[in-house]
Amino acid sequence: AKQLLFVNPNEPPMVFSWFPVIGSTITYGMDPPTFFRENQKKHGDCFTFILLGKKTTVYVGPNGNDFILNGKIKDVCAEEIYTVLTTPVFGKDVVYDCPNSKLMEQKKFMKIALTTEAFRSYVPIISDEVETYLKRTPDFKGQSGIVNICPKMAQITIFTASHSLQGKEIRDKFDEKLADLYHDLDMGFSPINFMLHWAPLPWNNRRDYAQRTVAQIYMDVIKSRRAKGDKGAQDMMAHLMNSTYKNGVQVPDHEIAHMMIALLMAGQHSSSSTSAWIMLRLASRPDIMEELYQEQVKAFGAHLPPLKYEDLAKLPLNQAIVKETLRLHAPIHSIMRAVKSPMPVPGTKYVIPTDHVLLAAPGVSASDEQYFPQPDLWEPHRWEPDHPLTPSHVRNATNEDEEEKIDYGYGLVSKGTASPYLPFGAGRHRCIGEHFANVQLQTITAIIVRNFKFRNVDGSDKVIGTDYASLFSRPLEPANIYWEKRN
Ligand code: HEM
């Protein structure tokens, strides 16, 4: 009732809650997409709720995505929200522990390292890592079995990403102590650390030790590469070692090390969750898994040759698997920004004040039937131009080059305003790892399809629920799959 007395007609409608500080934290936290959809039905695309005492304004749909993700630097700020969580894990002077203009330069370095030549070298590295993993992992010994797929995909993701982006020296250290250290770093990414960042949480000492030790490992590798005059590698570390900021300062070693941590952490959670969902979806649709295998046989012949970067473009269904899985299982369900100056919402009477936090949720439009017919159905064929379920923005797509593009300092990126599908975000904070993630996920999927047939343990087409308890959403565990080797 107290909240109703203070309703401000110039602010978006407030989601009602009986609890003053907790507000809707619990209902939101248990299942963010359902919370967004139910309140969108009640209040429209723009509404406010209380998240841990903070007025949090959600604005969903393409207009909301544009309003928040393409917000001006004077109006919205990401680092103010994220730095408490990321700085202790990544380290100083990178990403959100520096002015936004520096992040834009750092993103530019990372983006230009990802050349076609680099990707050509990554696909064989990723394929080999997957093949070796499948051969040496005890859970995949024999002709068939049941496995909780999530930890397996987490390992495959970290081995493939570290080897391709950071080189063999770093990859080999994951068989020694680096895996445990990254595990300790990961504990710094728990939602409790976000909520109680000022508290002396018991695992923070281990997190801080892990941060220092991992950074030192990278710095030692950089030093030894410099001593050897090693410049040949296509990995990201080699590129950053030769990068210079606009002010003429060469990227310092500790920043390269911290960017390496940031890169691996950013990619790890999102790609490992997505690859686990891909495998779970394939287990629920063995017919599609068979179609994927036949797609490769048709493209390359019955004796499948080693996979090359150029081959991925010859496998449209394999590409669509990744796209459709990210439509329904985007690992980042909420993207937040602090409000730096009052922001009028175009076409409404609302002005978002500076004591609100803005929250974008691109996943809402990606599962809205206004844009995607039968939105809850996982159907990779819908990404073909003339399937009954093809979304209208794909069916009516003009040349992609005509999409509005903008340069925030890290190269031209599509503004993404016209699209209801933005699993990689939009605007100045847009993902620079999109192409890498696609190449990694498509390669992993193609190699697994060559080796296995999957199905659900009970043979049904059911799919497991989502775990929203960590900052990145992922499948609930154990997420068991029945596998059988292909002869
Ligand atoms: C940013 C999603 C993989 C590096 C983002 C954002 C999203 C996203 C939604 C925007 C965050 C925001 O606006 O606050 C994903 C998904 C991935 C993925 C769904 C995989 C399926 C990767 C990989 C890398 C990476 C593999 C590294 C190689 C980054 C970086 C940013 C970013 C550096 C920029 C952060 C910023 O500017 O604030 N990603 N990502 N991501 N991602 Fe990814």
Coordinates of C-alpha atoms and ligand atoms in Angstrom, one line a residue:
A1 CA 0.0 0.0 0.0
K2 CA 2.9 2.3 0.8
Q3 CA 4.2 1.8 -2.7
L4 CA 0.8 2.7 -4.2
L5 CA 0.7 6.0 -2.3
F6 CA 4.0 7.1 -3.9
V7 CA 3.1 6.1 -7.5
N8 CA 4.7 8.7 -9.8
P9 CA 2.8 9.0 -13.1
N10 CA 6.1 9.9 -14.9
E11 CA 7.7 6.6 -13.9
P12 CA 6.9 3.2 -15.3
P13 CA 4.3 1.0 -13.4
M14 CA 5.7 -0.7 -10.3
V15 CA 5.4 -4.5 -9.8
F16 CA 3.6 -5.0 -6.6
S17 CA 5.3 -6.8 -3.7
W18 CA 4.5 -7.1 0.0
F19 CA 8.1 -6.9 1.0
P20 CA 9.9 -3.5 1.2
V21 CA 13.5 -4.3 0.5
I22 CA 13.4 -7.8 -0.9
G23 CA 10.6 -6.7 -3.3
S24 CA 10.4 -9.2 -6.2
T25 CA 14.0 -10.4 -5.8
I26 CA 12.9 -14.0 -5.2
T27 CA 10.3 -14.3 -7.9
Y28 CA 12.6 -12.7 -10.4
G29 CA 15.6 -14.8 -9.3
M30 CA 13.8 -18.1 -9.5
D31 CA 12.8 -17.7 -13.1
P32 CA 13.6 -14.4 -14.8
P33 CA 12.0 -15.1 -18.2
T34 CA 8.7 -16.1 -16.6
F35 CA 8.9 -13.0 -14.3
F36 CA 9.5 -10.8 -17.4
R37 CA 6.7 -12.3 -19.5
E38 CA 4.1 -12.2 -16.7
N39 CA 4.8 -8.6 -15.9
Q40 CA 4.9 -7.6 -19.5
K41 CA 1.4 -9.0 -19.8
K42 CA 0.2 -7.0 -16.8
H43 CA 2.1 -3.7 -17.3
G44 CA 3.4 -3.6 -20.9
D45 CA 7.0 -3.6 -22.1
C46 CA 8.3 -1.1 -19.5
F47 CA 7.9 -1.7 -15.7
T48 CA 9.8 -1.3 -12.5
F49 CA 10.5 -3.9 -9.7
I50 CA 12.5 -3.9 -6.5
L51 CA 15.7 -6.0 -6.8
L52 CA 17.5 -6.0 -3.4
G53 CA 16.2 -2.6 -2.5
K54 CA 17.0 -1.1 -5.9
K55 CA 14.3 0.2 -8.2
T56 CA 15.0 -1.8 -11.4
T57 CA 13.3 -0.8 -14.6
V58 CA 12.9 -3.5 -17.2
Y59 CA 12.2 -2.5 -20.8
V60 CA 11.6 -5.5 -23.1
G61 CA 11.0 -5.8 -26.8
P62 CA 13.1 -4.3 -29.6
N63 CA 12.4 -0.8 -28.5
G64 CA 13.5 -1.6 -25.0
N65 CA 16.7 -3.3 -26.2
D66 CA 17.5 -0.3 -28.3
F67 CA 16.7 2.2 -25.4
I68 CA 19.1 0.4 -23.0
L69 CA 21.8 -1.3 -25.2
N70 CA 22.2 1.7 -27.5
G71 CA 21.9 4.2 -24.7
K72 CA 24.4 7.1 -24.8
I73 CA 27.4 7.1 -22.6
K74 CA 26.1 10.2 -20.7
D75 CA 22.9 8.3 -19.9
V76 CA 23.9 4.7 -19.1
C77 CA 26.9 3.0 -17.5
A78 CA 27.8 -0.7 -17.3
E79 CA 31.0 -0.6 -15.3
E80 CA 29.2 1.0 -12.3
I81 CA 27.1 -2.2 -12.0
Y82 CA 29.6 -4.9 -12.9
T83 CA 33.0 -3.7 -11.5
V84 CA 32.3 -5.0 -7.9
L85 CA 32.0 -8.5 -9.4
T86 CA 34.5 -8.5 -12.2
T87 CA 37.5 -6.5 -11.0
P88 CA 38.5 -9.0 -8.2
V89 CA 38.2 -11.8 -10.8
F90 CA 39.8 -10.3 -13.9
G91 CA 42.2 -7.9 -12.2
K92 CA 42.9 -4.2 -12.5
D93 CA 42.9 -1.9 -15.5
V94 CA 40.8 -3.9 -17.9
V95 CA 37.1 -4.2 -19.0
Y96 CA 35.1 -2.5 -16.2
D97 CA 38.1 -1.3 -14.1
C98 CA 38.9 1.4 -16.5
P99 CA 37.2 4.2 -18.4
N100 CA 34.8 3.0 -21.1
S101 CA 37.0 4.5 -23.9
K102 CA 39.8 2.2 -22.8
L103 CA 37.5 -0.9 -22.8
M104 CA 36.5 0.1 -26.4
E105 CA 40.2 0.0 -27.4
Q106 CA 40.7 -3.3 -25.6
K107 CA 37.7 -4.7 -27.5
K108 CA 39.2 -3.5 -30.7
F109 CA 42.5 -5.3 -30.1
M110 CA 40.6 -8.5 -29.3
K111 CA 38.3 -8.1 -32.3
I112 CA 41.0 -7.5 -34.9
A113 CA 42.9 -10.5 -33.6
L114 CA 40.1 -12.7 -34.7
T115 CA 41.0 -12.8 -38.4
T116 CA 39.9 -15.4 -41.0
E117 CA 43.5 -16.7 -40.8
A118 CA 43.1 -17.1 -37.0
F119 CA 39.9 -19.0 -37.4
R120 CA 41.5 -21.2 -40.1
S121 CA 44.0 -22.2 -37.5
Y122 CA 41.4 -22.6 -34.7
V123 CA 39.1 -25.2 -36.4
P124 CA 41.7 -28.0 -36.5
I125 CA 42.8 -27.2 -32.9
I126 CA 39.2 -27.3 -31.7
S127 CA 38.4 -30.5 -33.6
D128 CA 41.5 -32.3 -32.3
E129 CA 40.8 -31.2 -28.7
V130 CA 37.2 -32.7 -29.0
E131 CA 38.4 -35.9 -30.6
T132 CA 41.2 -36.4 -28.0
Y133 CA 38.8 -35.6 -25.1
L134 CA 36.2 -38.2 -26.3
K135 CA 38.9 -40.8 -26.6
R136 CA 40.6 -40.3 -23.3
T137 CA 37.5 -39.6 -21.1
P138 CA 36.6 -42.8 -19.1
D139 CA 32.8 -41.9 -19.2
F140 CA 32.9 -42.3 -23.0
K141 CA 34.7 -45.7 -23.0
G142 CA 32.8 -48.6 -24.6
Q143 CA 29.9 -48.6 -27.1
S144 CA 27.2 -46.8 -25.1
G145 CA 26.5 -45.3 -21.8
I146 CA 24.8 -42.5 -19.8
V147 CA 26.6 -39.3 -18.9
N148 CA 25.8 -36.0 -17.2
I149 CA 26.7 -33.8 -20.1
C150 CA 27.2 -30.5 -18.4
P151 CA 30.6 -31.1 -16.8
K152 CA 31.8 -32.7 -20.0
M153 CA 30.9 -29.8 -22.1
A154 CA 32.4 -27.4 -19.6
Q155 CA 35.8 -29.2 -20.0
I156 CA 35.5 -29.4 -23.8
T157 CA 34.8 -25.6 -23.8
I158 CA 37.7 -24.6 -21.7
F159 CA 40.2 -26.9 -23.5
T160 CA 39.1 -25.7 -26.9
A161 CA 39.0 -22.0 -26.0
S162 CA 42.3 -21.9 -24.1
H163 CA 44.2 -23.8 -26.8
S164 CA 42.9 -21.7 -29.7
L165 CA 42.8 -18.2 -28.0
Q166 CA 45.7 -18.5 -25.6
G167 CA 48.0 -21.1 -27.1
K168 CA 49.4 -24.5 -26.3
E169 CA 51.5 -23.5 -23.3
I170 CA 48.4 -22.3 -21.5
R171 CA 46.2 -25.2 -22.7
D172 CA 48.7 -27.7 -21.3
K173 CA 48.5 -26.0 -17.9
F174 CA 44.8 -26.9 -17.7
D175 CA 45.9 -30.5 -17.2
E176 CA 47.9 -29.3 -14.2
K177 CA 46.8 -26.6 -11.8
L178 CA 45.1 -24.1 -14.0
A179 CA 41.7 -25.9 -13.9
D180 CA 41.5 -25.7 -10.1
L181 CA 42.6 -22.1 -10.1
Y182 CA 39.9 -21.1 -12.6
H183 CA 37.5 -23.0 -10.5
D184 CA 38.4 -20.8 -7.5
L185 CA 38.2 -17.7 -9.6
D186 CA 34.7 -18.8 -10.7
M187 CA 33.5 -18.7 -7.1
G188 CA 33.9 -14.9 -7.3
F189 CA 31.2 -15.0 -9.9
S190 CA 28.5 -16.3 -7.6
P191 CA 25.3 -14.2 -7.2
I192 CA 26.2 -13.8 -3.5
N193 CA 29.3 -11.9 -4.5
F194 CA 27.2 -9.6 -6.6
M195 CA 24.7 -9.0 -3.7
L196 CA 27.2 -8.9 -0.8
H197 CA 30.3 -7.6 -2.6
W198 CA 31.3 -5.6 0.5
A199 CA 31.1 -8.7 2.8
P200 CA 34.2 -10.8 3.8
L201 CA 32.9 -14.0 2.1
P202 CA 34.9 -17.1 3.1
W203 CA 35.9 -18.0 -0.5
N204 CA 37.2 -14.5 -1.4
N205 CA 40.7 -15.3 -0.2
R206 CA 40.9 -18.2 -2.5
R207 CA 39.5 -16.1 -5.3
D208 CA 42.1 -13.4 -4.8
Y209 CA 45.0 -16.0 -4.5
A210 CA 43.7 -17.6 -7.7
Q211 CA 43.6 -14.2 -9.5
R212 CA 47.2 -13.4 -8.6
T213 CA 48.5 -16.8 -9.5
V214 CA 46.6 -17.1 -12.8
A215 CA 47.7 -13.6 -13.8
Q216 CA 51.3 -14.5 -13.0
I217 CA 51.1 -17.7 -15.1
Y218 CA 50.1 -15.6 -18.1
M219 CA 52.7 -13.0 -17.4
D220 CA 55.4 -15.7 -17.2
V221 CA 54.3 -17.2 -20.6
I222 CA 54.4 -13.6 -22.1
K223 CA 57.9 -13.1 -20.8
S224 CA 59.1 -16.4 -22.1
R225 CA 57.6 -15.8 -25.5
R226 CA 59.2 -12.4 -25.6
A227 CA 62.6 -13.9 -24.7
K228 CA 62.2 -16.5 -27.5
G229 CA 61.1 -13.8 -30.0
D230 CA 58.0 -16.0 -30.6
K231 CA 55.6 -14.0 -32.9
G232 CA 54.2 -16.7 -35.1
A233 CA 51.1 -17.8 -33.2
Q234 CA 47.6 -16.9 -34.2
D235 CA 46.3 -16.7 -30.6
M236 CA 44.9 -13.6 -28.9
M237 CA 47.9 -13.3 -26.5
A238 CA 50.3 -13.0 -29.4
H239 CA 48.2 -10.2 -30.9
L240 CA 47.8 -8.3 -27.6
M241 CA 51.6 -8.4 -27.1
N242 CA 52.0 -6.4 -30.3
S243 CA 49.1 -3.9 -29.6
T244 CA 49.5 -0.2 -28.7
Y245 CA 46.9 2.2 -27.2
K246 CA 46.0 5.4 -29.1
N247 CA 48.1 7.3 -26.6
G248 CA 51.2 5.4 -27.8
V249 CA 51.4 3.1 -24.7
Q250 CA 52.0 -0.5 -25.4
V251 CA 49.5 -2.8 -23.7
P252 CA 51.3 -3.7 -20.4
D253 CA 51.8 -7.4 -19.6
H254 CA 49.5 -7.3 -16.5
E255 CA 46.7 -6.0 -18.7
I256 CA 47.2 -8.7 -21.3
A257 CA 47.1 -11.3 -18.4
H258 CA 43.9 -9.7 -17.0
M259 CA 42.3 -9.6 -20.5
M260 CA 43.1 -13.3 -20.9
I261 CA 41.3 -14.1 -17.7
A262 CA 38.3 -11.9 -18.8
L263 CA 38.2 -13.5 -22.2
L264 CA 38.2 -17.1 -20.9
M265 CA 35.6 -16.3 -18.2
A266 CA 33.3 -14.5 -20.6
G267 CA 33.5 -17.3 -23.1
Q268 CA 33.5 -20.2 -20.7
H269 CA 30.1 -19.7 -19.0
S270 CA 28.2 -18.7 -22.1
S271 CA 29.7 -21.3 -24.5
S272 CA 29.7 -24.2 -22.1
S273 CA 26.0 -23.7 -21.1
T274 CA 25.1 -23.3 -24.8
S275 CA 27.0 -26.4 -25.9
A276 CA 25.3 -28.4 -23.1
W277 CA 21.9 -27.2 -24.3
I278 CA 22.8 -28.2 -27.8
M279 CA 23.6 -31.7 -26.7
L280 CA 20.4 -31.9 -24.6
R281 CA 18.3 -30.7 -27.5
L282 CA 19.9 -33.2 -29.8
A283 CA 19.2 -36.0 -27.3
S284 CA 15.5 -34.9 -27.3
R285 CA 15.5 -35.0 -31.1
P286 CA 17.6 -37.9 -32.4
D287 CA 16.0 -37.4 -35.8
I288 CA 17.7 -34.0 -36.1
M289 CA 21.0 -35.4 -34.9
E290 CA 20.8 -38.0 -37.7
E291 CA 20.0 -35.2 -40.2
L292 CA 23.1 -33.4 -39.0
Y293 CA 25.2 -36.4 -39.7
Q294 CA 23.7 -36.9 -43.1
E295 CA 24.3 -33.2 -43.8
Q296 CA 28.0 -33.8 -43.3
V297 CA 28.0 -37.0 -45.4
K298 CA 26.3 -35.1 -48.2
A299 CA 28.7 -32.3 -48.1
F300 CA 32.0 -34.2 -47.6
G301 CA 31.3 -37.8 -48.6
A302 CA 31.0 -41.0 -46.5
H303 CA 34.6 -40.8 -45.3
L304 CA 34.5 -37.6 -43.4
P305 CA 37.7 -35.7 -43.8
P306 CA 39.2 -33.5 -41.0
L307 CA 37.0 -30.4 -40.6
K308 CA 38.2 -27.0 -41.9
Y309 CA 37.0 -23.5 -41.2
E310 CA 35.6 -23.1 -44.7
D311 CA 33.6 -26.4 -44.2
L312 CA 31.4 -24.8 -41.5
A313 CA 29.6 -22.6 -44.1
K314 CA 28.7 -25.8 -46.0
L315 CA 26.6 -27.1 -43.0
P316 CA 23.6 -24.8 -42.7
L317 CA 21.7 -27.1 -40.4
N318 CA 24.7 -27.3 -38.1
Q319 CA 24.8 -23.5 -38.0
A320 CA 21.1 -23.3 -37.3
I321 CA 21.4 -25.6 -34.3
V322 CA 23.5 -23.0 -32.6
K323 CA 21.2 -20.2 -33.6
E324 CA 18.1 -21.9 -32.5
T325 CA 19.6 -23.1 -29.2
L326 CA 20.7 -19.6 -28.4
R327 CA 17.2 -18.3 -29.2
L328 CA 15.7 -20.4 -26.4
H329 CA 18.7 -20.7 -24.1
A330 CA 20.6 -17.5 -24.2
P331 CA 22.9 -17.8 -21.2
I332 CA 22.7 -14.0 -20.3
H333 CA 19.1 -13.3 -19.3
S334 CA 19.5 -9.9 -17.8
I335 CA 21.8 -7.0 -18.9
M336 CA 22.0 -4.1 -16.5
R337 CA 23.0 -0.5 -16.7
A338 CA 23.2 2.3 -14.1
V339 CA 21.2 5.5 -15.1
K340 CA 23.5 8.6 -15.2
S341 CA 21.0 11.2 -16.2
P342 CA 17.1 11.2 -16.3
M343 CA 16.1 9.3 -19.5
P344 CA 12.8 10.1 -21.2
V345 CA 11.3 7.0 -22.8
P346 CA 10.4 7.9 -26.4
G347 CA 6.6 7.7 -27.1
T348 CA 5.6 7.5 -23.5
K349 CA 5.3 10.0 -20.6
Y350 CA 7.9 8.1 -18.6
V351 CA 11.3 9.5 -17.5
I352 CA 13.7 7.0 -15.9
P353 CA 15.3 8.7 -12.9
T354 CA 19.0 8.3 -11.9
D355 CA 18.2 6.2 -8.8
H356 CA 16.9 3.4 -11.1
V357 CA 18.9 0.6 -12.7
L358 CA 17.9 -0.4 -16.2
L359 CA 17.5 -4.0 -17.2
A360 CA 17.4 -5.3 -20.8
A361 CA 16.3 -8.8 -21.5
P362 CA 16.6 -9.6 -25.2
G363 CA 15.5 -13.2 -24.5
V364 CA 12.0 -12.0 -24.1
S365 CA 11.5 -11.0 -27.8
A366 CA 13.4 -14.1 -28.9
S367 CA 10.7 -16.2 -27.4
D368 CA 7.7 -13.9 -28.3
E369 CA 5.2 -15.4 -30.7
Q370 CA 4.8 -11.9 -32.3
Y371 CA 8.3 -12.6 -33.8
F372 CA 8.8 -16.3 -33.7
P373 CA 5.8 -18.6 -34.6
Q374 CA 5.4 -21.4 -32.0
P375 CA 8.1 -19.7 -29.9
D376 CA 8.6 -22.6 -27.4
L377 CA 9.3 -25.1 -30.1
W378 CA 13.0 -25.8 -30.7
E379 CA 13.1 -26.0 -34.5
P380 CA 16.4 -25.3 -36.2
H381 CA 14.8 -25.5 -39.6
R382 CA 12.9 -22.2 -38.8
W383 CA 16.1 -20.3 -39.8
E384 CA 15.7 -21.4 -43.4
P385 CA 14.1 -18.7 -45.5
D386 CA 10.9 -20.5 -46.3
H387 CA 9.9 -22.8 -43.5
P388 CA 6.4 -22.5 -42.0
L389 CA 8.0 -21.2 -38.8
T390 CA 10.5 -18.8 -40.3
P391 CA 10.4 -15.6 -38.3
S392 CA 9.3 -12.6 -40.4
H393 CA 12.5 -10.6 -39.9
V394 CA 14.4 -13.5 -41.5
R395 CA 11.8 -14.1 -44.3
N396 CA 11.8 -10.4 -45.2
A397 CA 15.5 -9.9 -44.6
T398 CA 17.1 -7.5 -47.1
N399 CA 20.9 -7.5 -47.6
E400 CA 22.5 -7.6 -44.1
D401 CA 24.9 -4.9 -45.2
E402 CA 22.0 -2.5 -45.2
E403 CA 21.4 -2.9 -41.5
E404 CA 22.2 0.2 -39.5
K405 CA 25.8 -0.1 -38.2
I406 CA 27.7 2.0 -35.8
D407 CA 31.3 2.3 -34.5
Y408 CA 31.7 2.7 -30.8
G409 CA 35.5 2.5 -31.1
Y410 CA 35.9 -1.3 -31.7
G411 CA 34.9 -1.5 -35.3
L412 CA 31.5 -1.3 -37.0
V413 CA 28.8 -3.3 -35.3
S414 CA 25.2 -3.7 -36.2
K415 CA 23.0 -1.6 -34.0
G416 CA 20.6 -4.6 -33.7
T417 CA 17.6 -2.4 -33.2
A418 CA 15.5 -4.0 -35.9
S419 CA 16.1 -7.5 -34.6
P420 CA 14.1 -9.3 -32.0
Y421 CA 17.0 -11.8 -31.7
L422 CA 20.1 -10.4 -29.8
P423 CA 21.7 -13.3 -27.8
F424 CA 25.1 -11.4 -28.2
G425 CA 23.7 -8.0 -27.1
A426 CA 24.0 -4.8 -29.0
G427 CA 25.7 -1.4 -28.8
R428 CA 28.9 -0.4 -27.2
H429 CA 29.0 -3.5 -24.9
R430 CA 28.1 -6.0 -27.7
C431 CA 29.9 -9.3 -27.7
I432 CA 33.2 -9.5 -29.6
G433 CA 33.3 -13.2 -29.1
E434 CA 30.2 -14.0 -31.3
H435 CA 32.1 -15.3 -34.3
F436 CA 34.5 -17.2 -32.1
A437 CA 31.6 -18.8 -30.1
N438 CA 29.8 -19.8 -33.4
V439 CA 33.0 -21.4 -34.8
Q440 CA 33.7 -23.1 -31.5
L441 CA 30.1 -24.4 -31.0
Q442 CA 29.6 -25.4 -34.6
T443 CA 32.9 -27.3 -34.6
I444 CA 32.2 -29.1 -31.3
T445 CA 28.7 -30.0 -32.5
A446 CA 30.0 -31.3 -35.9
I447 CA 32.6 -33.5 -34.3
I448 CA 30.3 -34.9 -31.6
V449 CA 27.7 -35.7 -34.3
R450 CA 30.4 -37.7 -36.2
N451 CA 31.1 -39.8 -33.1
F452 CA 27.8 -40.3 -31.4
K453 CA 24.1 -40.9 -31.5
F454 CA 22.3 -39.4 -28.5
R455 CA 18.8 -39.8 -27.0
N456 CA 17.1 -39.1 -23.7
V457 CA 17.6 -41.8 -21.2
D458 CA 13.8 -42.5 -21.2
G459 CA 13.6 -42.2 -25.0
S460 CA 11.2 -39.2 -24.7
D461 CA 11.5 -35.8 -26.3
K462 CA 11.5 -33.9 -23.0
V463 CA 14.0 -31.2 -22.2
I464 CA 15.4 -30.5 -18.7
G465 CA 14.6 -27.2 -16.9
T466 CA 16.9 -24.2 -16.5
D467 CA 19.1 -23.4 -13.5
Y468 CA 18.9 -19.6 -12.8
A469 CA 20.8 -19.8 -9.5
S470 CA 24.1 -18.6 -11.0
L471 CA 24.7 -15.4 -13.0
F472 CA 24.6 -17.3 -16.3
S473 CA 21.6 -19.6 -16.8
R474 CA 22.4 -23.2 -17.6
P475 CA 20.7 -26.7 -17.6
L476 CA 19.7 -28.2 -14.3
E477 CA 21.9 -31.1 -13.3
P478 CA 22.3 -33.9 -13.5
A479 CA 21.4 -33.5 -17.2
N480 CA 21.8 -37.1 -18.3
I481 CA 22.1 -38.2 -21.9
Y482 CA 22.2 -41.8 -23.3
W483 CA 25.0 -42.0 -25.9
E484 CA 25.9 -44.7 -28.4
K485 CA 29.0 -44.7 -30.6
R486 CA 28.5 -44.4 -34.4
N487 CA 30.2 -47.3 -36.2
Ligands
HEM1 C1 29.7 -9.2 -24.2 C2 26.8 -13.0 -24.9 C3 30.8 -15.8 -25.9 C4 33.6 -12.0 -24.9 C5 28.6 -10.0 -24.3 C6 27.2 -9.5 -24.2 C7 26.4 -10.6 -24.4 C8 27.3 -11.8 -24.7 C9 24.9 -10.7 -24.3 C10 26.8 -8.1 -23.8 C11 26.9 -7.8 -22.3 C12 26.4 -6.5 -21.9 O1 25.8 -5.7 -22.8 O2 26.5 -6.1 -20.7 C13 27.7 -14.1 -25.3 C14 27.2 -15.4 -25.6 C15 28.3 -16.2 -25.9 C16 29.5 -15.3 -25.7 C17 25.7 -15.9 -25.7 C18 28.4 -17.6 -26.4 C19 27.4 -18.4 -26.7 C20 31.9 -15.0 -25.8 C21 33.2 -15.4 -26.0 C22 34.0 -14.3 -25.7 C23 33.2 -13.2 -25.3 C24 33.6 -16.8 -26.5 C25 35.5 -14.2 -25.8 C26 36.2 -14.8 -26.8 C27 32.8 -10.9 -24.7 C28 33.3 -9.6 -24.4 C29 32.2 -8.7 -24.2 C30 31.0 -9.6 -24.4 C31 34.8 -9.1 -24.3 C32 32.2 -7.2 -24.0 C33 31.7 -6.8 -22.6 C34 31.5 -5.3 -22.6 O3 31.8 -4.6 -23.6 O4 31.0 -4.8 -21.6 N1 28.6 -11.3 -24.6 N2 29.0 -14.1 -25.3 N3 31.9 -13.7 -25.3 N4 31.4 -10.9 -24.6 FE1 30.2 -12.5 -25.1

